[in-house]
Short mmCIF file of C-alpha atoms and ligand atoms in Angstrom, two decimals:
data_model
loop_
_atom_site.label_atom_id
_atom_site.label_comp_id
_atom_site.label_asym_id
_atom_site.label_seq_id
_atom_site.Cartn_x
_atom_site.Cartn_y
_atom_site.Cartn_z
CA UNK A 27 -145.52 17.29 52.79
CA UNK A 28 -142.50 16.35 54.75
CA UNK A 29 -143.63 17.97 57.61
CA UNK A 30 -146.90 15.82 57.87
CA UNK A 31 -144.72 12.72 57.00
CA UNK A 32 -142.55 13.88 60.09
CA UNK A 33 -145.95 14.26 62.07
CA UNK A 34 -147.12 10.97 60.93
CA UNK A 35 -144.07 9.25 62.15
CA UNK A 36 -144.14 11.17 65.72
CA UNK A 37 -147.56 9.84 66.03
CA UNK A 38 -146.82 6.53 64.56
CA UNK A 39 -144.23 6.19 67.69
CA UNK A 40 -145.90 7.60 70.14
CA UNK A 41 -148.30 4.50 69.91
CA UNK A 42 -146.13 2.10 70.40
CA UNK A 43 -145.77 0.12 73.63
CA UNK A 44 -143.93 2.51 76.19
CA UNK A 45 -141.11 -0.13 77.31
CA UNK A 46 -140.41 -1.23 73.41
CA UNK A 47 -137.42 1.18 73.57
CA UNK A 48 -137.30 2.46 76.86
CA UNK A 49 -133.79 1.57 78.16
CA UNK A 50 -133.98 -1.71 80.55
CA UNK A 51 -133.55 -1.02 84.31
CA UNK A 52 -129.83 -0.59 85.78
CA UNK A 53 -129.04 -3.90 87.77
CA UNK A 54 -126.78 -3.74 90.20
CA UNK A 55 -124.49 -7.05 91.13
CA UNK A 56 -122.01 -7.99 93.97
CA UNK A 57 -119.50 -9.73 92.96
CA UNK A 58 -117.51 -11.55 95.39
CA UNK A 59 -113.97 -12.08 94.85
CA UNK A 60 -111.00 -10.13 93.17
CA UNK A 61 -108.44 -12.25 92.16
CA UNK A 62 -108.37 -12.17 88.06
CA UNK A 63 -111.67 -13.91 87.83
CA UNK A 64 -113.78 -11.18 89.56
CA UNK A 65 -111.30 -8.75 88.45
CA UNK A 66 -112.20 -9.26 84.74
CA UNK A 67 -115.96 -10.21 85.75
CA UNK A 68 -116.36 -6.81 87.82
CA UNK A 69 -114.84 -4.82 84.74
CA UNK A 70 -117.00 -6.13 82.53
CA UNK A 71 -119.88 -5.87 84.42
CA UNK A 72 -118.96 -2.57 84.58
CA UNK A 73 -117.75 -1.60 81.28
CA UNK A 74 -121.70 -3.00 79.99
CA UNK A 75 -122.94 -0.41 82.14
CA UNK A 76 -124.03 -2.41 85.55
CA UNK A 77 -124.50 -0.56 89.39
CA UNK A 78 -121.48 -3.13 90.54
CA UNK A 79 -119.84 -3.58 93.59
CA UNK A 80 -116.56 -5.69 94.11
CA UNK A 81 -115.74 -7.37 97.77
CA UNK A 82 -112.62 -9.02 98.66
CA UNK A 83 -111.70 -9.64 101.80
CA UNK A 84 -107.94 -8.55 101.36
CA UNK A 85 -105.97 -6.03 97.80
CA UNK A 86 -107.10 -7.68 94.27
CA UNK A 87 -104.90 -10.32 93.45
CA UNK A 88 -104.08 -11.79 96.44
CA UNK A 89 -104.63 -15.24 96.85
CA UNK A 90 -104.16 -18.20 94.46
CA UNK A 91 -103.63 -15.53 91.33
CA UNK A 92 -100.78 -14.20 93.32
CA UNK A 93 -99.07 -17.48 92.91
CA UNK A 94 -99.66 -17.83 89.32
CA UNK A 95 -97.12 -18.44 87.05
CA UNK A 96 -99.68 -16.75 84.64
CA UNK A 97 -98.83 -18.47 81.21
CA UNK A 98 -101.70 -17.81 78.46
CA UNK A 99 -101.88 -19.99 76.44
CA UNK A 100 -104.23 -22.59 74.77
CA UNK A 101 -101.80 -25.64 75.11
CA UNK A 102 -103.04 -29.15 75.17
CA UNK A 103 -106.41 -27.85 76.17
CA UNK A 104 -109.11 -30.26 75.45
CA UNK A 105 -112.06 -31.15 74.50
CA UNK A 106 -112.37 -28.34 71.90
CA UNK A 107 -114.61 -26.59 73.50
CA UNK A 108 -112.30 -26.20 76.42
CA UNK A 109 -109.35 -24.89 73.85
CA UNK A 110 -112.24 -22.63 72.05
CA UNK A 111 -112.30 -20.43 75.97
CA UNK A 112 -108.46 -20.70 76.22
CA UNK A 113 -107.97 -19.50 73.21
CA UNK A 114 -110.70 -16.97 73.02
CA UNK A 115 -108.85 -15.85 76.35
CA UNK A 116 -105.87 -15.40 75.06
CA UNK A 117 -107.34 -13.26 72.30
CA UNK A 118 -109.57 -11.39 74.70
CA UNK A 119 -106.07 -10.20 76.52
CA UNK A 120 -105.38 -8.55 73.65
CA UNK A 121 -108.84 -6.78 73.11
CA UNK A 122 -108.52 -5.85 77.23
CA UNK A 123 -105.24 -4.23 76.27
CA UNK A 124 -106.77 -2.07 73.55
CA UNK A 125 -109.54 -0.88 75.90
CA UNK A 126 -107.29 -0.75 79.06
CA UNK A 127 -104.19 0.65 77.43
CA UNK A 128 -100.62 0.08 78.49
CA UNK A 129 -101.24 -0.01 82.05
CA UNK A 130 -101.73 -3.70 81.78
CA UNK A 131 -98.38 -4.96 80.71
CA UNK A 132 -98.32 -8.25 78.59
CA UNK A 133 -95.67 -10.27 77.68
CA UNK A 134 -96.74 -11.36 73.69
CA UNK A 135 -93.36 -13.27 72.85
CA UNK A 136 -95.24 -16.64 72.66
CA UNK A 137 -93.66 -19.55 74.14
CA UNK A 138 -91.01 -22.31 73.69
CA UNK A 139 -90.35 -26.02 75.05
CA UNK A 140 -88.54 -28.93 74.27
CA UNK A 141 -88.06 -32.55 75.64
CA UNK A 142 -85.42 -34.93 76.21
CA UNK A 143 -86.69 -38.32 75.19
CA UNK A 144 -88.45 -38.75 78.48
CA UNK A 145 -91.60 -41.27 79.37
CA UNK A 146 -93.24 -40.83 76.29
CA UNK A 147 -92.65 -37.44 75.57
CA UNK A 148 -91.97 -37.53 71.73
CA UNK A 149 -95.26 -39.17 70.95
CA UNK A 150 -97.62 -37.57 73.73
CA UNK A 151 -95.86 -33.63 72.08
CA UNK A 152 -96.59 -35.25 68.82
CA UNK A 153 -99.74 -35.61 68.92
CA UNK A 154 -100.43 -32.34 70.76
CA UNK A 155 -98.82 -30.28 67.87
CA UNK A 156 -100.86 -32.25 65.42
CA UNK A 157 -104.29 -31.75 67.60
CA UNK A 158 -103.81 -28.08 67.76
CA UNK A 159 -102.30 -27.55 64.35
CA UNK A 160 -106.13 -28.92 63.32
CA UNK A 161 -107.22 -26.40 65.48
CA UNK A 162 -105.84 -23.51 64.04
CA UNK A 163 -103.18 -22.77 67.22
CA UNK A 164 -100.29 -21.29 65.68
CA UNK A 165 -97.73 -23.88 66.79
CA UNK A 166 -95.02 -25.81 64.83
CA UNK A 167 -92.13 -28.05 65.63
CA UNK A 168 -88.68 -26.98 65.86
CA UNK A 169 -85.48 -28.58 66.24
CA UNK A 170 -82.60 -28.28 68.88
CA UNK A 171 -80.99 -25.45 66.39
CA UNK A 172 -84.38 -23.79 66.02
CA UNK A 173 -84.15 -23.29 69.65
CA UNK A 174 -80.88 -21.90 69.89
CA UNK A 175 -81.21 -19.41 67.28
CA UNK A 176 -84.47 -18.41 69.27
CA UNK A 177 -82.74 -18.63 72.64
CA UNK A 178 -79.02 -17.29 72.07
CA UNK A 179 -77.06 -18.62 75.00
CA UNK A 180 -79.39 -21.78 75.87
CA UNK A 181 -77.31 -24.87 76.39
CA UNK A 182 -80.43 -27.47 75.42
CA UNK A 183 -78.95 -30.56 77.09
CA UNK A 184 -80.93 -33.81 74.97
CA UNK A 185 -83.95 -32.57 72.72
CA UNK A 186 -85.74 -34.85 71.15
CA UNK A 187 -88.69 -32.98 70.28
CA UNK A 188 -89.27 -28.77 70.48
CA UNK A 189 -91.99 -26.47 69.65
CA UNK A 190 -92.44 -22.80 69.07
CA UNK A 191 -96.09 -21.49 70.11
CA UNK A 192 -96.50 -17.65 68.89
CA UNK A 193 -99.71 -16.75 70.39
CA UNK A 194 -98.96 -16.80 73.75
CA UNK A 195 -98.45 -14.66 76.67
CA UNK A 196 -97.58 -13.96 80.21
CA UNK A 197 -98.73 -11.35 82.33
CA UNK A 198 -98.10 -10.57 85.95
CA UNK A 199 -100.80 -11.57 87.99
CA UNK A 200 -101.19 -9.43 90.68
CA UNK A 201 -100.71 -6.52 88.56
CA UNK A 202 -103.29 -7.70 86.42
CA UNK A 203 -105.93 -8.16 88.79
CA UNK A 204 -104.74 -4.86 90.25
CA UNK A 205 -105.40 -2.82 86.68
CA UNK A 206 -108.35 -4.86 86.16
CA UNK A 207 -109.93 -3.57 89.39
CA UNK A 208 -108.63 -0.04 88.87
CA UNK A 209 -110.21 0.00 85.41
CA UNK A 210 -113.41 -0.90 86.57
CA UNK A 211 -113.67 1.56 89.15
CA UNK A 212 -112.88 4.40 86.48
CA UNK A 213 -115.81 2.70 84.46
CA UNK A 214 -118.06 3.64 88.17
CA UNK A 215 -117.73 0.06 89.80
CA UNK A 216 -117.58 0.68 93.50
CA UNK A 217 -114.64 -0.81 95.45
CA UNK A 218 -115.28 -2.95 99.21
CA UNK A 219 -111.36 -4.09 99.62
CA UNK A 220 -110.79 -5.72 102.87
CA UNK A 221 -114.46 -6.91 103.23
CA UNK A 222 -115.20 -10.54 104.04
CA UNK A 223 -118.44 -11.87 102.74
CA UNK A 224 -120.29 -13.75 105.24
CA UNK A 225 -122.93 -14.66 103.34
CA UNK A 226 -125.89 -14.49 101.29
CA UNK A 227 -128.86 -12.37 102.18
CA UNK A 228 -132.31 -13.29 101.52
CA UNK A 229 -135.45 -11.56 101.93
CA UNK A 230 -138.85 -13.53 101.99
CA UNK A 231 -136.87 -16.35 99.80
CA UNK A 232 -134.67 -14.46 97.59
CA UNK A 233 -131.23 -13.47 97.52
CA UNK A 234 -131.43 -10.16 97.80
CA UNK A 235 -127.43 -9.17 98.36
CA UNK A 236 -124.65 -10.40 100.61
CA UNK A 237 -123.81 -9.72 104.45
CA UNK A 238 -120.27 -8.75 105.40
CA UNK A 239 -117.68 -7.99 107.91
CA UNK A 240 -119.09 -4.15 106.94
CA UNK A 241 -122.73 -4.70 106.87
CA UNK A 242 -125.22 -5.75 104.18
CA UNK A 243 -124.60 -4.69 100.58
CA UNK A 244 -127.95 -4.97 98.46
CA UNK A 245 -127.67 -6.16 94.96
CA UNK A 246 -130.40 -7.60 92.09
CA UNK A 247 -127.54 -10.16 91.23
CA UNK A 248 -124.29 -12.25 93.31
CA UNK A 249 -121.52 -13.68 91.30
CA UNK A 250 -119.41 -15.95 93.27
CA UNK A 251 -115.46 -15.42 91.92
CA UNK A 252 -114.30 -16.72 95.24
CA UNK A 253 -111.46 -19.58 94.35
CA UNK A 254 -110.89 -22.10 96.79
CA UNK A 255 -113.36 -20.73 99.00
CA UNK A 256 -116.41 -20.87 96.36
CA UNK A 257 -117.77 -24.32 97.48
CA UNK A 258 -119.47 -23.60 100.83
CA UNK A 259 -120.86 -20.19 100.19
CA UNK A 260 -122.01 -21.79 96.50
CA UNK A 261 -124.23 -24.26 98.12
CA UNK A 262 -125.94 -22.10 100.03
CA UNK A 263 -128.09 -21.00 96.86
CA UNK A 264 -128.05 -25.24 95.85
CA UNK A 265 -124.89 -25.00 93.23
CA UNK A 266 -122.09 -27.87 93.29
CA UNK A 267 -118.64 -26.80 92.86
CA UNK A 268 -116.10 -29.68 94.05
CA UNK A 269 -112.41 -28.82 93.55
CA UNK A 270 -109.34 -30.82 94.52
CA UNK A 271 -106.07 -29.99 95.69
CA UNK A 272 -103.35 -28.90 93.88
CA UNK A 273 -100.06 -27.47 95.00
CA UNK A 274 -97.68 -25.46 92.72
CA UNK A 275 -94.29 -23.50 93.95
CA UNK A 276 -92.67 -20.67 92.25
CA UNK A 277 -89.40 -19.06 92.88
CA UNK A 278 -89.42 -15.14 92.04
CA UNK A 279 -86.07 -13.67 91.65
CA UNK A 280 -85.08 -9.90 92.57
CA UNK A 281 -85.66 -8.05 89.75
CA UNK A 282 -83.24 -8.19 86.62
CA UNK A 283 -82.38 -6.75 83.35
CA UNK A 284 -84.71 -8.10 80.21
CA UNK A 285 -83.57 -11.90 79.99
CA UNK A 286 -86.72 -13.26 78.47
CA UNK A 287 -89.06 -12.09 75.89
CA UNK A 288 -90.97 -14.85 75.74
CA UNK A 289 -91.94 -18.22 77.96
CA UNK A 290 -89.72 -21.11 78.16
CA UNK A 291 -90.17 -24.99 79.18
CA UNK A 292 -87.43 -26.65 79.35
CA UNK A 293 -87.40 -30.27 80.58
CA UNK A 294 -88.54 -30.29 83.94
CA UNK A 295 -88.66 -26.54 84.24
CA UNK A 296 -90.60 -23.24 83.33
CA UNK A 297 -89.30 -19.87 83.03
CA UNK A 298 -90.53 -16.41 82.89
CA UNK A 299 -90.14 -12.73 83.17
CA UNK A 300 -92.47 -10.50 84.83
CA UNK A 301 -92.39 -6.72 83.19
CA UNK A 302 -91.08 -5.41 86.66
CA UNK A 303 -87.77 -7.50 85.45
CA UNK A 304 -88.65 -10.56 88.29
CA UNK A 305 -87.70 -13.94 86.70
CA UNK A 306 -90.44 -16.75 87.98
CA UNK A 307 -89.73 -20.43 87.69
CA UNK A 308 -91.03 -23.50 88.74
CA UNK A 309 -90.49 -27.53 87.88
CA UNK A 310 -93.53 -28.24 86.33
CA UNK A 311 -97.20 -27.73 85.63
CA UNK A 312 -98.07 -30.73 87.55
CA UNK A 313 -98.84 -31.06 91.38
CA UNK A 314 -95.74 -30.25 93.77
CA UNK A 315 -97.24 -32.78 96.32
CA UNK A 316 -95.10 -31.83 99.50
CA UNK A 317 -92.33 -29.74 98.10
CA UNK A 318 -91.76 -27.20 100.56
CA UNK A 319 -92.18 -23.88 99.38
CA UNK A 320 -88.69 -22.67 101.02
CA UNK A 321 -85.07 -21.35 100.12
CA UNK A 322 -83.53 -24.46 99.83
CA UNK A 323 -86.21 -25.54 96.54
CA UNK A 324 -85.85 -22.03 95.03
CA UNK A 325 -81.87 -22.42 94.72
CA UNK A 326 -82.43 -25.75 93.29
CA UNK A 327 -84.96 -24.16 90.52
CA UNK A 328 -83.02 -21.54 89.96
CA UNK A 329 -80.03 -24.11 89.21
CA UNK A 330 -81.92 -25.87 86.82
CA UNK A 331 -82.27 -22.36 85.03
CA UNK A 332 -78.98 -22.18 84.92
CA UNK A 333 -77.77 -25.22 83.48
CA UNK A 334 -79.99 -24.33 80.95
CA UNK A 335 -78.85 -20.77 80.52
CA UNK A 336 -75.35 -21.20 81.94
CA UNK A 337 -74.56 -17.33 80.86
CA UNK A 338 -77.25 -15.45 82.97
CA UNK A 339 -75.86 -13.09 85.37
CA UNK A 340 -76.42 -13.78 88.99
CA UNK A 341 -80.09 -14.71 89.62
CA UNK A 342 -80.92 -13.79 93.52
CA UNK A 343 -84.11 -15.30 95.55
CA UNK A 344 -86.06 -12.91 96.78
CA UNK A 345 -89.54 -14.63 97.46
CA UNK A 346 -90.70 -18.71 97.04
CA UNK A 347 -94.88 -19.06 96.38
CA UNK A 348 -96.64 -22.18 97.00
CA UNK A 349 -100.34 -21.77 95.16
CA UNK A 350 -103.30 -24.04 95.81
CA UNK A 351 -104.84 -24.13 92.21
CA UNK A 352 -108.33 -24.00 92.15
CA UNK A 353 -108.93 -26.74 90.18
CA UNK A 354 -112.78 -28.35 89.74
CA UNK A 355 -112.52 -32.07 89.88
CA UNK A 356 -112.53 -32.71 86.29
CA UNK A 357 -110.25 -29.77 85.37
CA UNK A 358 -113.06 -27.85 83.88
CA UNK A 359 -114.46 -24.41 84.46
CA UNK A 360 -117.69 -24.37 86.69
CA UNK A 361 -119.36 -21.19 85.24
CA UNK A 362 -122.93 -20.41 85.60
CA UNK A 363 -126.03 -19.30 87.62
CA UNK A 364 -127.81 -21.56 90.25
CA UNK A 365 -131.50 -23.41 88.93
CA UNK A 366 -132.83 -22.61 92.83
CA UNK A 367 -131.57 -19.29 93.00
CA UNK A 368 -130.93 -17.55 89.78
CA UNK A 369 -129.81 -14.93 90.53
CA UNK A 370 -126.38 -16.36 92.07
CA UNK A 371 -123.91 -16.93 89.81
CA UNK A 372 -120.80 -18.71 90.06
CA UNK A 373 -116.99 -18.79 88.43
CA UNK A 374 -114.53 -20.67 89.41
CA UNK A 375 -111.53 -22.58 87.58
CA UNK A 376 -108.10 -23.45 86.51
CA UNK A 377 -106.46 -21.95 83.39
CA UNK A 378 -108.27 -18.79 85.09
CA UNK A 379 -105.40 -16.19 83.82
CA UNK A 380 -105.78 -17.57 80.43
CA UNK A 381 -109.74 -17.16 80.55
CA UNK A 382 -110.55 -14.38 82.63
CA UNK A 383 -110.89 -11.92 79.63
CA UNK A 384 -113.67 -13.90 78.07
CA UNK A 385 -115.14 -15.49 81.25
CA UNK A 386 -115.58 -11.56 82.87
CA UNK A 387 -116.74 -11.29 79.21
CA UNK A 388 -119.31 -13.92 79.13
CA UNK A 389 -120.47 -14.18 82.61
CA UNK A 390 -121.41 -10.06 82.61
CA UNK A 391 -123.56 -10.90 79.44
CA UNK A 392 -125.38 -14.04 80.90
CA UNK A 393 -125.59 -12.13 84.23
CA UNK A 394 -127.03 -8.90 82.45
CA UNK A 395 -128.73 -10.10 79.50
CA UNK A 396 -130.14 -13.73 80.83
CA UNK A 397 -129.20 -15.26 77.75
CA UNK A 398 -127.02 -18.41 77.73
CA UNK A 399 -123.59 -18.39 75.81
CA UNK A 400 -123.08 -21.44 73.89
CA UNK A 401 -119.22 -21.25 74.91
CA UNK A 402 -120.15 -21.98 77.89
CA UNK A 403 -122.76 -24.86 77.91
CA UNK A 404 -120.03 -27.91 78.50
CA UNK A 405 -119.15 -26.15 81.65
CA UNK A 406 -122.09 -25.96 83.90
CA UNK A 407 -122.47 -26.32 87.62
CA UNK A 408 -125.54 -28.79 86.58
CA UNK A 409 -123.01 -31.67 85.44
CA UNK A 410 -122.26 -32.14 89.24
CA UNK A 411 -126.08 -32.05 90.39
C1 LIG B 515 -98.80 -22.59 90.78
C2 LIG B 515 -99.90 -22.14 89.84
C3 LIG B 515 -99.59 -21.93 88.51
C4 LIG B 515 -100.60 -21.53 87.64
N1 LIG B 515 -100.26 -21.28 86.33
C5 LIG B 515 -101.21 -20.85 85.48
C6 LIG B 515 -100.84 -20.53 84.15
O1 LIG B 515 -99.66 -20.64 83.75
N2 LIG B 515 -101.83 -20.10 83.31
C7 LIG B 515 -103.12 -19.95 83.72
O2 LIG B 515 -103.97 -19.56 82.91
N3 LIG B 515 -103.49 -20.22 84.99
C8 LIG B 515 -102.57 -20.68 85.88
N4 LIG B 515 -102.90 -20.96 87.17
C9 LIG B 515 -104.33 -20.88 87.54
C10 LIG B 515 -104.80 -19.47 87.82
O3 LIG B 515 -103.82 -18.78 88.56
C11 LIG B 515 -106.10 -19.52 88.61
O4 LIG B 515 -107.06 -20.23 87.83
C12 LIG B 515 -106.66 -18.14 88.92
O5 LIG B 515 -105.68 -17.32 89.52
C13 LIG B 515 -107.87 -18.26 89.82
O6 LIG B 515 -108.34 -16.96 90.07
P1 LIG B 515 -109.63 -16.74 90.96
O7 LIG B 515 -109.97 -15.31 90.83
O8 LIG B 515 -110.66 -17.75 90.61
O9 LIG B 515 -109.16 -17.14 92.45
P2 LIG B 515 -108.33 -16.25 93.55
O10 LIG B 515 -107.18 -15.56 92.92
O11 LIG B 515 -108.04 -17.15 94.70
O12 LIG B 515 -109.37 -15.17 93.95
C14 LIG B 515 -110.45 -15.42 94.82
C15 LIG B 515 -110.68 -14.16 95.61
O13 LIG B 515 -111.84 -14.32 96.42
C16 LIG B 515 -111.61 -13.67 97.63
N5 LIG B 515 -112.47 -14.25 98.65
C17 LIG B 515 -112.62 -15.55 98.96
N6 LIG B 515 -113.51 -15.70 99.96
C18 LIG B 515 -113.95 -14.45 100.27
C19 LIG B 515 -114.87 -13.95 101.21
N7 LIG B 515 -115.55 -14.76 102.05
N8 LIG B 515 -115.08 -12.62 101.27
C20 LIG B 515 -114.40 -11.79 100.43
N9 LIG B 515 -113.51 -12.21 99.52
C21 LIG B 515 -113.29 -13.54 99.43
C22 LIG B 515 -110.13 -13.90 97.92
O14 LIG B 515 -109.64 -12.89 98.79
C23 LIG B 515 -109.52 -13.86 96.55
O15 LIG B 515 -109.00 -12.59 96.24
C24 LIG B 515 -101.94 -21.34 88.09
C25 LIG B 515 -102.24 -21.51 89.44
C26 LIG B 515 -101.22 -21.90 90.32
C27 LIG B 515 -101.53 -22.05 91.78
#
């Protein structure tokens, strides 16, 4: 009896269509760019099982992510939708570090700031707090001897208002793009470092892969991770990506012992510590307009750390950055595929350390499955059609 039941579900199978559970055809997809967007993209791609092949023209990492101060966080992100990716980001970090293991070394010692009363700066941090404390971001106020329990040493100067965020991070950028990279080429992603993309290649119509500086590569899908240089080779396939400028420098000190566990904004300043013991600080998040990116602003930064923290040993300059952010022009990620060419996909944005875990995440589904993600539908190239 069981055999014929056994029989009679062979047969049963056998008749159904032959492609209802045949396994769907491997795509393969160029993607172009490995700073921590196609990093984390490329991974992904490749982790879900995709014939991928990552091109950058020079070592992951090396261009505007290099010159990140690298801060995740979800912090006076808005609309809500826009907080949603930062702070699914932040959280997808932590799920990359449980797949990727300890090679990719994060910083989870959250992240605290405080204001003198400066233009505004009690009410505008107000009603931050209270906006993301309705979001669920675990953030409270603290006062000035809050901040000096949390921060032994720390000579505050004025503080009128201070907050303690716990979910945050800091990574180091390069080395994050770097693992990201390495990690996907363990999951079978194949590697074209120092390759410059030229552009797209069509056959009778179609983009059918990408010419570089090494000859054509052939792929079903292109995703476009290129920063600051997305917008020409984006409108090639018809897909609007405006950015505007944005300037941030960073001074990076030799490396030290531990100083900082965690990410600190004090008025007019940011600190960090990288886990190769390199202390980064700048003066704000904001545009740095023409400050040059020289010796002469890195001592002055690194002053304003230590009138903050007059008991740090000796803090020595070893390198300044001076970053171009790639921001869109209305601060927003521009994430998705072309209407004239579908199969060209683009990612570019600010906030991209923050995101990258769920943006690789995302754009490999949409990419691999075709199916939009509702995280994403605020932040399509179509707004700027
Ligand atoms: C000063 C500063 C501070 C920042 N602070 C933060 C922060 O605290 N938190 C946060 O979340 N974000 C921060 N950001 C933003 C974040 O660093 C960026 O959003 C992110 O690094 C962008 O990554 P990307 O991969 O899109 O671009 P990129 O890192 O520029 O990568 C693009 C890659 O494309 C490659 N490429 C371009 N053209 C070609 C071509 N033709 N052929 C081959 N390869 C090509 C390049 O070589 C490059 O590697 C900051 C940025 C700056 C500048």
């Amino acid at each position: 009896m069981l055999l014929k039941r056994r029989h009679l579900l062979m047969g049963l199978a056998s008749t159904a269509a032959p492609s209802a559970f045949a396994a769907p055809p491997r795509k393969s997809v160029v993607v172009v760019g490995a700073g921590i967007i196609g990093a984390s993209v490329g991974y992904h791609l490749a982790a879900y099982g995709a014939d991928v092949t990552i091109v950058n023209r020079a070592g992951p990492g090396q261009e505007t992510t290099a010159k990140s101060f690298a801060w995740l966080n979800a912090f006076n992100k808005k609309p809500y939708s826009y907080y949603t990716l930062n702070m699914l980001g932040i959280l997808g970090w932590r799920r990359l570090q449980q797949e990727i293991g300890q090679d990719l070394a994060i910083q989870w010692g959250g992240g605290i700031s405080w204001h003198a009363d400066e233009k505004n700066a009690v009410a505008e941090t107000q009603d931050i707090i209270r906006r993301l404390e309705g979001w669920g971001y675990p953030i409270r106020a603290i006062n000035r001897s809050e901040v000096e329990a949390l921060l032994p040493g720390v000579r505050t100067g004025p503080c009128a208002i201070a907050w303690k965020s716990d979910i945050d991070g800091t990574v180091d950028p390069v080395a994050a793009a770097e693992t990201l990279v390495a990690a996907a080429a363990r999951k079978g992603a194949r590697l074209a470092m120092g390759t410059n993309v030229l552009g797209l290649d069509r056959t009778g119509g179609r983009v059918t892969g990408v010419q570089t500086s090494k000859g054509l590569i052939r792929a079903d899908h292109v995703v476009l991770c290129m920063g600051n240089d997305t917008p020409p080779m984006a409108a090639t396939a018809g897909l609007k990506t405006p950015l505007k400028e944005s300037r941030g420098v960073l001074a990076h000190t030799e490396p030290l012992r531990p100083l900082f566990g965690q990410v600190v904004m004090p008025p007019g300043c940011d600190i960090k510590q990288n886990p190769d013991g390199r202390l980064v600080t700048g003066s704000n998040f904001g545009d740095s307009g023409d400050t040059p990116a020289d010796g002469a602003t890195g001592e002055k930064f690194l002053a304003k750390v230590r009138n903050f923290f007059p008991h740090l040993p000796p803090l020595p300059l070893e390198f300044m950055t001076l970053g171009h952010r790639v921001l869109p022009l209305d601060g927003h990620p521009i994430v998705g595929p072309s209407s004239s060419d579908p199969n060209v996909y683009v990612a570019v944005m600010h906030s991209g350390m923050t995101q990258a875990p769920i943006m690789g995440q995302c754009v490999a589904m949409e990419v691999l499955n075709g199916v939009p993600i509702d995280w994403l539908s605020d932040y399509r190239p179509s707004r700027f059609a």
